[in-house]
PDB file of C-alpha atoms in Angstrom:
ATOM      1  CA  UNK A   1      -9.903  16.894 -21.196  1.00 53.00           C
ATOM      2  CA  UNK A   2      -8.337  17.389 -17.976  1.00 60.00           C
ATOM      3  CA  UNK A   3      -7.332  13.508 -17.928  1.00 57.00           C
ATOM      4  CA  UNK A   4      -3.782  13.278 -19.797  1.00 66.00           C
ATOM      5  CA  UNK A   5      -1.432  10.366 -20.442  1.00 69.00           C
ATOM      6  CA  UNK A   6       0.824  11.465 -16.933  1.00 72.00           C
ATOM      7  CA  UNK A   7      -2.219  11.993 -15.176  1.00 79.00           C
ATOM      8  CA  UNK A   8      -4.009   8.915 -15.973  1.00 81.00           C
ATOM      9  CA  UNK A   9      -1.083   7.106 -13.895  1.00 86.00           C
ATOM     10  CA  UNK A  10      -1.566   9.499 -11.112  1.00 88.00           C
ATOM     11  CA  UNK A  11      -5.520   8.625 -11.054  1.00 88.00           C
ATOM     12  CA  UNK A  12      -4.525   4.889 -11.154  1.00 91.00           C
ATOM     13  CA  UNK A  13      -2.488   5.236  -7.899  1.00 94.00           C
ATOM     14  CA  UNK A  14      -4.928   7.685  -6.238  1.00 95.00           C
ATOM     15  CA  UNK A  15      -7.453   4.825  -6.866  1.00 96.00           C
ATOM     16  CA  UNK A  16      -5.577   2.024  -5.550  1.00 97.00           C
ATOM     17  CA  UNK A  17      -5.015   4.060  -2.756  1.00 97.00           C
ATOM     18  CA  UNK A  18      -8.903   4.923  -2.146  1.00 97.00           C
ATOM     19  CA  UNK A  19      -9.430   1.274  -2.487  1.00 97.00           C
ATOM     20  CA  UNK A  20      -6.972   0.247  -0.325  1.00 97.00           C
ATOM     21  CA  UNK A  21      -8.301   2.630   2.344  1.00 96.00           C
ATOM     22  CA  UNK A  22     -11.875   1.460   1.554  1.00 96.00           C
ATOM     23  CA  UNK A  23     -10.970  -2.610   1.971  1.00 95.00           C
ATOM     24  CA  UNK A  24      -9.238  -1.388   5.399  1.00 94.00           C
ATOM     25  CA  UNK A  25     -12.116   0.754   6.677  1.00 93.00           C
ATOM     26  CA  UNK A  26     -14.526  -2.190   5.896  1.00 92.00           C
ATOM     27  CA  UNK A  27     -12.093  -5.022   7.375  1.00 93.00           C
ATOM     28  CA  UNK A  28     -11.505  -3.181  10.662  1.00 90.00           C
ATOM     29  CA  UNK A  29     -15.180  -1.707  10.795  1.00 84.00           C
ATOM     30  CA  UNK A  30     -17.415  -4.075  13.072  1.00 75.00           C
ATOM     31  CA  UNK A  31     -20.279  -1.456  12.686  1.00 66.00           C
ATOM     32  CA  UNK A  32     -22.387  -2.077   9.349  1.00 60.00           C
TER      33      UNK A  32
END
């Protein structure tokens, strides 16, 4: 598997950043 223990933390950070970007885009986007 390409997912190792050190990579899990990095992937977690990427998921958090992606989620933050999604929330930011959804809250700042008036177009549905």
